[in-house]
Amino acid sequence: MSSLVRSNRDKSPKIDRGHAIKPENKFSLDDLNQNDKVNNEAQTPTKNVDRVTFYANIRINNHIKNKLEALAMLGIAKSQKQAVEIALDYYLDSLSDEQKRRYDVAVKTLEDRDVLQKSKK
């Protein structure tokens, strides 16, 4: 029985061994390791970082989430995240001067901790 689809399996590719491809430049593993070392040094920041930003999560219940989403739906905030920021700012504005000072010290301490933790990586 003959095959309906003609296959090229029977035809093996012909390799011309007389004209091998040669690279323009050669390198060794030492060259590769040296290149990695230069790239790593270039990526190391030269200035001190005083603040880092990364994503963190907090657990909230559905009622708080719905309140935040409602603020976003009403156009008071662009997102639930921004609604939290707005509400927090309103609350912080209501603190006494002494409470604001203690709050600022606590936030500065936590921000410094984040910088130290992220700079170790």
Phi, psi and omega in degrees: 000133182269152181278140178285330180257125180278130184253151176265013183298327184285339182266109179274144180292144179266126181253125178271101184285347182281341183237067180287149178282131180239138179288150177291318182237146177247153176213160180248175177296328177298319177297320180294317178296320179296320178296318177299319181295319179295318180295319179295321179293324180291331181276347180287124181293141181264345181252158178283135178263131181251356179204138176234154178231130176209163182281139175223153182244148171233151178267129176229158177272173185295332181291316177295317179300317180295322177296317179295318179295323178297319177299321178291320180295326180282353180085007177290328177225154179282334183208171176297323178299313180294327177297321176297315180300316180297313180297319179295318178298317177300316181294315181297327178295337182274353181287154175288166180301320179294318178294320177297319179297313179296322177298313180300319178296317180296316180296316179301317179298315180293320177297318178298321178298317179299318179298315180297316181295318182285333181283343179284339184280000000 
